[in-house]
């Protein structure tokens, strides 16, 4: 396998179109109509200006993580790498980038959600040493019914 030369940098608002295109290219990717819109992502990046990351190869975004915190705990969303660039350490490097950015802001713990149907993602996180929590239940409540999730086929 040949080495892929990539760079990591903080995600910017101007990256939205390329990041959205990446999201749309990934089979089974879940995206919300409002939260993942340009306006929603811009709002997220303004609240968390230094913790999200993109991986770039030849000026093309091939990986991305939305990452932020509430002052107590960090959370990663939409961790993804273009299928043709997987298995080169990009996902791990992006996760480390985000974790370091969170640590610089005084955050001591980070979490993420992986759909049960995402076998590849779940294996990735377990292999990376993340702890699968069996001691809690996850709940959410929809405040805006228009913010629906759809999955790429």
PDB file of C-alpha atoms in Angstrom:
ATOM      1  CA  UNK A   1       0.000   0.000   0.000  1.00  0.00           C
ATOM      2  CA  UNK A   2       1.506   3.349  -1.011  1.00  0.00           C
ATOM      3  CA  UNK A   3       1.865   6.157   1.472  1.00  0.00           C
ATOM      4  CA  UNK A   4      -0.742   8.899   1.246  1.00  0.00           C
ATOM      5  CA  UNK A   5       0.510  12.429   1.860  1.00  0.00           C
ATOM      6  CA  UNK A   6      -2.128  14.431   3.685  1.00  0.00           C
ATOM      7  CA  UNK A   7      -2.317  17.453   5.937  1.00  0.00           C
ATOM      8  CA  UNK A   8      -4.605  18.130   8.865  1.00  0.00           C
ATOM      9  CA  UNK A   9      -5.984  21.524   9.742  1.00  0.00           C
ATOM     10  CA  UNK A  10      -8.799  23.131  11.665  1.00  0.00           C
ATOM     11  CA  UNK A  11     -12.097  22.987   9.791  1.00  0.00           C
ATOM     12  CA  UNK A  12     -13.318  26.368   8.547  1.00  0.00           C
ATOM     13  CA  UNK A  13     -16.760  27.558   7.467  1.00  0.00           C
ATOM     14  CA  UNK A  14     -15.522  27.728   3.870  1.00  0.00           C
ATOM     15  CA  UNK A  15     -14.931  23.961   3.953  1.00  0.00           C
ATOM     16  CA  UNK A  16     -18.641  23.183   4.203  1.00  0.00           C
ATOM     17  CA  UNK A  17     -19.287  22.370   0.538  1.00  0.00           C
ATOM     18  CA  UNK A  18     -16.403  19.886   0.342  1.00  0.00           C
ATOM     19  CA  UNK A  19     -17.247  18.352   3.725  1.00  0.00           C
ATOM     20  CA  UNK A  20     -20.913  17.982   2.756  1.00  0.00           C
ATOM     21  CA  UNK A  21     -19.864  16.332  -0.515  1.00  0.00           C
ATOM     22  CA  UNK A  22     -17.706  13.909   1.501  1.00  0.00           C
ATOM     23  CA  UNK A  23     -20.631  13.098   3.811  1.00  0.00           C
ATOM     24  CA  UNK A  24     -22.864  12.419   0.811  1.00  0.00           C
ATOM     25  CA  UNK A  25     -20.299  10.035  -0.691  1.00  0.00           C
ATOM     26  CA  UNK A  26     -20.221   7.687   2.299  1.00  0.00           C
ATOM     27  CA  UNK A  27     -22.613   4.725   2.286  1.00  0.00           C
ATOM     28  CA  UNK A  28     -24.879   4.601   5.342  1.00  0.00           C
ATOM     29  CA  UNK A  29     -23.919   8.079   6.562  1.00  0.00           C
ATOM     30  CA  UNK A  30     -26.661   9.731   8.643  1.00  0.00           C
ATOM     31  CA  UNK A  31     -27.199  13.460   8.213  1.00  0.00           C
ATOM     32  CA  UNK A  32     -29.687  15.840   9.839  1.00  0.00           C
ATOM     33  CA  UNK A  33     -31.615  18.365   7.779  1.00  0.00           C
ATOM     34  CA  UNK A  34     -31.017  21.361  10.084  1.00  0.00           C
ATOM     35  CA  UNK A  35     -27.973  20.534  12.251  1.00  0.00           C
ATOM     36  CA  UNK A  36     -25.919  19.493   9.223  1.00  0.00           C
ATOM     37  CA  UNK A  37     -27.035  22.335   6.960  1.00  0.00           C
ATOM     38  CA  UNK A  38     -24.526  25.061   6.098  1.00  0.00           C
ATOM     39  CA  UNK A  39     -26.112  27.293   8.733  1.00  0.00           C
ATOM     40  CA  UNK A  40     -26.054  24.542  11.370  1.00  0.00           C
ATOM     41  CA  UNK A  41     -22.417  23.642  10.773  1.00  0.00           C
ATOM     42  CA  UNK A  42     -21.430  27.329  10.698  1.00  0.00           C
ATOM     43  CA  UNK A  43     -23.126  27.828  14.083  1.00  0.00           C
ATOM     44  CA  UNK A  44     -21.266  24.778  15.461  1.00  0.00           C
ATOM     45  CA  UNK A  45     -17.877  25.974  14.143  1.00  0.00           C
ATOM     46  CA  UNK A  46     -18.404  29.468  15.583  1.00  0.00           C
ATOM     47  CA  UNK A  47     -19.096  27.923  18.999  1.00  0.00           C
ATOM     48  CA  UNK A  48     -16.110  25.546  18.637  1.00  0.00           C
ATOM     49  CA  UNK A  49     -13.612  27.407  16.423  1.00  0.00           C
ATOM     50  CA  UNK A  50     -10.496  25.276  17.039  1.00  0.00           C
ATOM     51  CA  UNK A  51     -11.601  21.694  17.678  1.00  0.00           C
ATOM     52  CA  UNK A  52     -12.951  20.369  14.354  1.00  0.00           C
ATOM     53  CA  UNK A  53     -10.575  19.011  11.721  1.00  0.00           C
ATOM     54  CA  UNK A  54     -10.263  18.194   8.039  1.00  0.00           C
ATOM     55  CA  UNK A  55      -7.734  15.995   6.255  1.00  0.00           C
ATOM     56  CA  UNK A  56      -6.609  17.338   2.896  1.00  0.00           C
ATOM     57  CA  UNK A  57      -4.938  15.599  -0.063  1.00  0.00           C
ATOM     58  CA  UNK A  58      -4.098  17.747  -3.097  1.00  0.00           C
ATOM     59  CA  UNK A  59      -6.430  20.543  -1.892  1.00  0.00           C
ATOM     60  CA  UNK A  60      -9.330  18.057  -1.623  1.00  0.00           C
ATOM     61  CA  UNK A  61     -10.923  17.276   1.742  1.00  0.00           C
ATOM     62  CA  UNK A  62     -10.783  13.500   2.257  1.00  0.00           C
ATOM     63  CA  UNK A  63     -11.636  13.319   5.965  1.00  0.00           C
ATOM     64  CA  UNK A  64     -13.473  15.354   8.563  1.00  0.00           C
ATOM     65  CA  UNK A  65     -14.572  15.425  12.185  1.00  0.00           C
ATOM     66  CA  UNK A  66     -16.964  17.904  13.737  1.00  0.00           C
ATOM     67  CA  UNK A  67     -15.751  18.206  17.311  1.00  0.00           C
ATOM     68  CA  UNK A  68     -16.827  20.469  20.115  1.00  0.00           C
ATOM     69  CA  UNK A  69     -17.504  20.691  23.818  1.00  0.00           C
ATOM     70  CA  UNK A  70     -19.883  22.142  26.364  1.00  0.00           C
ATOM     71  CA  UNK A  71     -17.158  23.162  28.815  1.00  0.00           C
ATOM     72  CA  UNK A  72     -17.167  19.774  30.510  1.00  0.00           C
ATOM     73  CA  UNK A  73     -17.118  17.023  27.910  1.00  0.00           C
ATOM     74  CA  UNK A  74     -16.088  16.902  24.287  1.00  0.00           C
ATOM     75  CA  UNK A  75     -18.001  15.135  21.566  1.00  0.00           C
ATOM     76  CA  UNK A  76     -17.062  14.050  18.063  1.00  0.00           C
ATOM     77  CA  UNK A  77     -19.633  14.000  15.289  1.00  0.00           C
ATOM     78  CA  UNK A  78     -19.514  12.788  11.698  1.00  0.00           C
ATOM     79  CA  UNK A  79     -16.097  11.160  11.842  1.00  0.00           C
ATOM     80  CA  UNK A  80     -15.400  10.098   8.276  1.00  0.00           C
ATOM     81  CA  UNK A  81     -12.690   9.374   5.740  1.00  0.00           C
ATOM     82  CA  UNK A  82     -13.268   8.978   2.011  1.00  0.00           C
ATOM     83  CA  UNK A  83     -13.360   5.253   1.282  1.00  0.00           C
ATOM     84  CA  UNK A  84     -10.370   5.382  -1.088  1.00  0.00           C
ATOM     85  CA  UNK A  85      -8.198   7.003   1.623  1.00  0.00           C
ATOM     86  CA  UNK A  86      -8.990   4.640   4.487  1.00  0.00           C
ATOM     87  CA  UNK A  87      -6.386   2.401   6.164  1.00  0.00           C
ATOM     88  CA  UNK A  88      -3.683   5.094   5.997  1.00  0.00           C
ATOM     89  CA  UNK A  89      -3.976   6.438   9.549  1.00  0.00           C
ATOM     90  CA  UNK A  90      -6.012   9.498   8.585  1.00  0.00           C
ATOM     91  CA  UNK A  91      -8.948   8.719  10.891  1.00  0.00           C
ATOM     92  CA  UNK A  92      -6.693   8.101  13.878  1.00  0.00           C
ATOM     93  CA  UNK A  93      -4.641  11.233  13.168  1.00  0.00           C
ATOM     94  CA  UNK A  94      -7.806  13.334  12.961  1.00  0.00           C
ATOM     95  CA  UNK A  95      -9.127  11.896  16.246  1.00  0.00           C
ATOM     96  CA  UNK A  96      -5.811  12.679  17.970  1.00  0.00           C
ATOM     97  CA  UNK A  97      -5.893  16.212  16.497  1.00  0.00           C
ATOM     98  CA  UNK A  98      -9.351  16.764  18.019  1.00  0.00           C
ATOM     99  CA  UNK A  99      -8.420  15.244  21.368  1.00  0.00           C
ATOM    100  CA  UNK A 100      -5.362  17.507  21.652  1.00  0.00           C
ATOM    101  CA  UNK A 101      -7.482  20.544  20.762  1.00  0.00           C
ATOM    102  CA  UNK A 102      -9.981  19.578  23.468  1.00  0.00           C
ATOM    103  CA  UNK A 103      -7.199  19.091  26.025  1.00  0.00           C
ATOM    104  CA  UNK A 104      -5.865  22.572  25.209  1.00  0.00           C
ATOM    105  CA  UNK A 105      -9.305  23.895  26.183  1.00  0.00           C
ATOM    106  CA  UNK A 106      -9.260  22.014  29.503  1.00  0.00           C
ATOM    107  CA  UNK A 107     -11.587  19.202  28.452  1.00  0.00           C
ATOM    108  CA  UNK A 108     -10.766  15.861  30.102  1.00  0.00           C
ATOM    109  CA  UNK A 109     -13.194  13.433  28.467  1.00  0.00           C
ATOM    110  CA  UNK A 110     -14.580  12.965  24.980  1.00  0.00           C
ATOM    111  CA  UNK A 111     -17.393  10.801  23.659  1.00  0.00           C
ATOM    112  CA  UNK A 112     -18.996   9.887  20.386  1.00  0.00           C
ATOM    113  CA  UNK A 113     -21.923   7.915  19.084  1.00  0.00           C
ATOM    114  CA  UNK A 114     -21.547   5.202  16.452  1.00  0.00           C
ATOM    115  CA  UNK A 115     -24.634   3.602  14.969  1.00  0.00           C
ATOM    116  CA  UNK A 116     -24.892  -0.092  15.813  1.00  0.00           C
ATOM    117  CA  UNK A 117     -25.147  -0.822  12.089  1.00  0.00           C
ATOM    118  CA  UNK A 118     -21.762   0.858  11.487  1.00  0.00           C
ATOM    119  CA  UNK A 119     -19.582  -2.229  11.941  1.00  0.00           C
ATOM    120  CA  UNK A 120     -16.508  -0.599  10.387  1.00  0.00           C
ATOM    121  CA  UNK A 121     -16.751   2.469  12.622  1.00  0.00           C
ATOM    122  CA  UNK A 122     -17.399   0.452  15.771  1.00  0.00           C
ATOM    123  CA  UNK A 123     -14.384  -1.751  15.059  1.00  0.00           C
ATOM    124  CA  UNK A 124     -12.251   1.346  14.406  1.00  0.00           C
ATOM    125  CA  UNK A 125     -13.100   2.894  17.799  1.00  0.00           C
ATOM    126  CA  UNK A 126     -12.629  -0.348  19.722  1.00  0.00           C
ATOM    127  CA  UNK A 127      -9.271  -0.973  18.008  1.00  0.00           C
ATOM    128  CA  UNK A 128      -8.226   2.603  18.844  1.00  0.00           C
ATOM    129  CA  UNK A 129      -8.737   1.882  22.545  1.00  0.00           C
ATOM    130  CA  UNK A 130     -12.020   3.678  23.119  1.00  0.00           C
ATOM    131  CA  UNK A 131     -14.290   2.214  25.798  1.00  0.00           C
ATOM    132  CA  UNK A 132     -17.656   0.805  24.764  1.00  0.00           C
ATOM    133  CA  UNK A 133     -20.098   1.820  27.509  1.00  0.00           C
ATOM    134  CA  UNK A 134     -22.511  -0.848  28.637  1.00  0.00           C
ATOM    135  CA  UNK A 135     -23.331   0.800  31.957  1.00  0.00           C
ATOM    136  CA  UNK A 136     -25.637   3.510  30.669  1.00  0.00           C
ATOM    137  CA  UNK A 137     -28.543   4.187  28.380  1.00  0.00           C
ATOM    138  CA  UNK A 138     -28.488   6.974  25.837  1.00  0.00           C
ATOM    139  CA  UNK A 139     -31.595   9.162  25.558  1.00  0.00           C
ATOM    140  CA  UNK A 140     -32.472  12.083  23.361  1.00  0.00           C
ATOM    141  CA  UNK A 141     -35.500  14.269  22.830  1.00  0.00           C
ATOM    142  CA  UNK A 142     -36.324  16.004  19.557  1.00  0.00           C
ATOM    143  CA  UNK A 143     -36.994  19.719  20.000  1.00  0.00           C
ATOM    144  CA  UNK A 144     -37.505  20.377  16.287  1.00  0.00           C
ATOM    145  CA  UNK A 145     -39.322  17.727  14.279  1.00  0.00           C
ATOM    146  CA  UNK A 146     -38.029  19.309  11.041  1.00  0.00           C
ATOM    147  CA  UNK A 147     -34.487  18.220  11.965  1.00  0.00           C
ATOM    148  CA  UNK A 148     -34.838  14.755  10.460  1.00  0.00           C
ATOM    149  CA  UNK A 149     -32.012  12.293   9.915  1.00  0.00           C
ATOM    150  CA  UNK A 150     -31.629  10.608   6.549  1.00  0.00           C
ATOM    151  CA  UNK A 151     -29.123   7.954   5.599  1.00  0.00           C
ATOM    152  CA  UNK A 152     -27.167   7.700   2.348  1.00  0.00           C
ATOM    153  CA  UNK A 153     -27.795   4.484   0.471  1.00  0.00           C
TER     154      UNK A 153
END
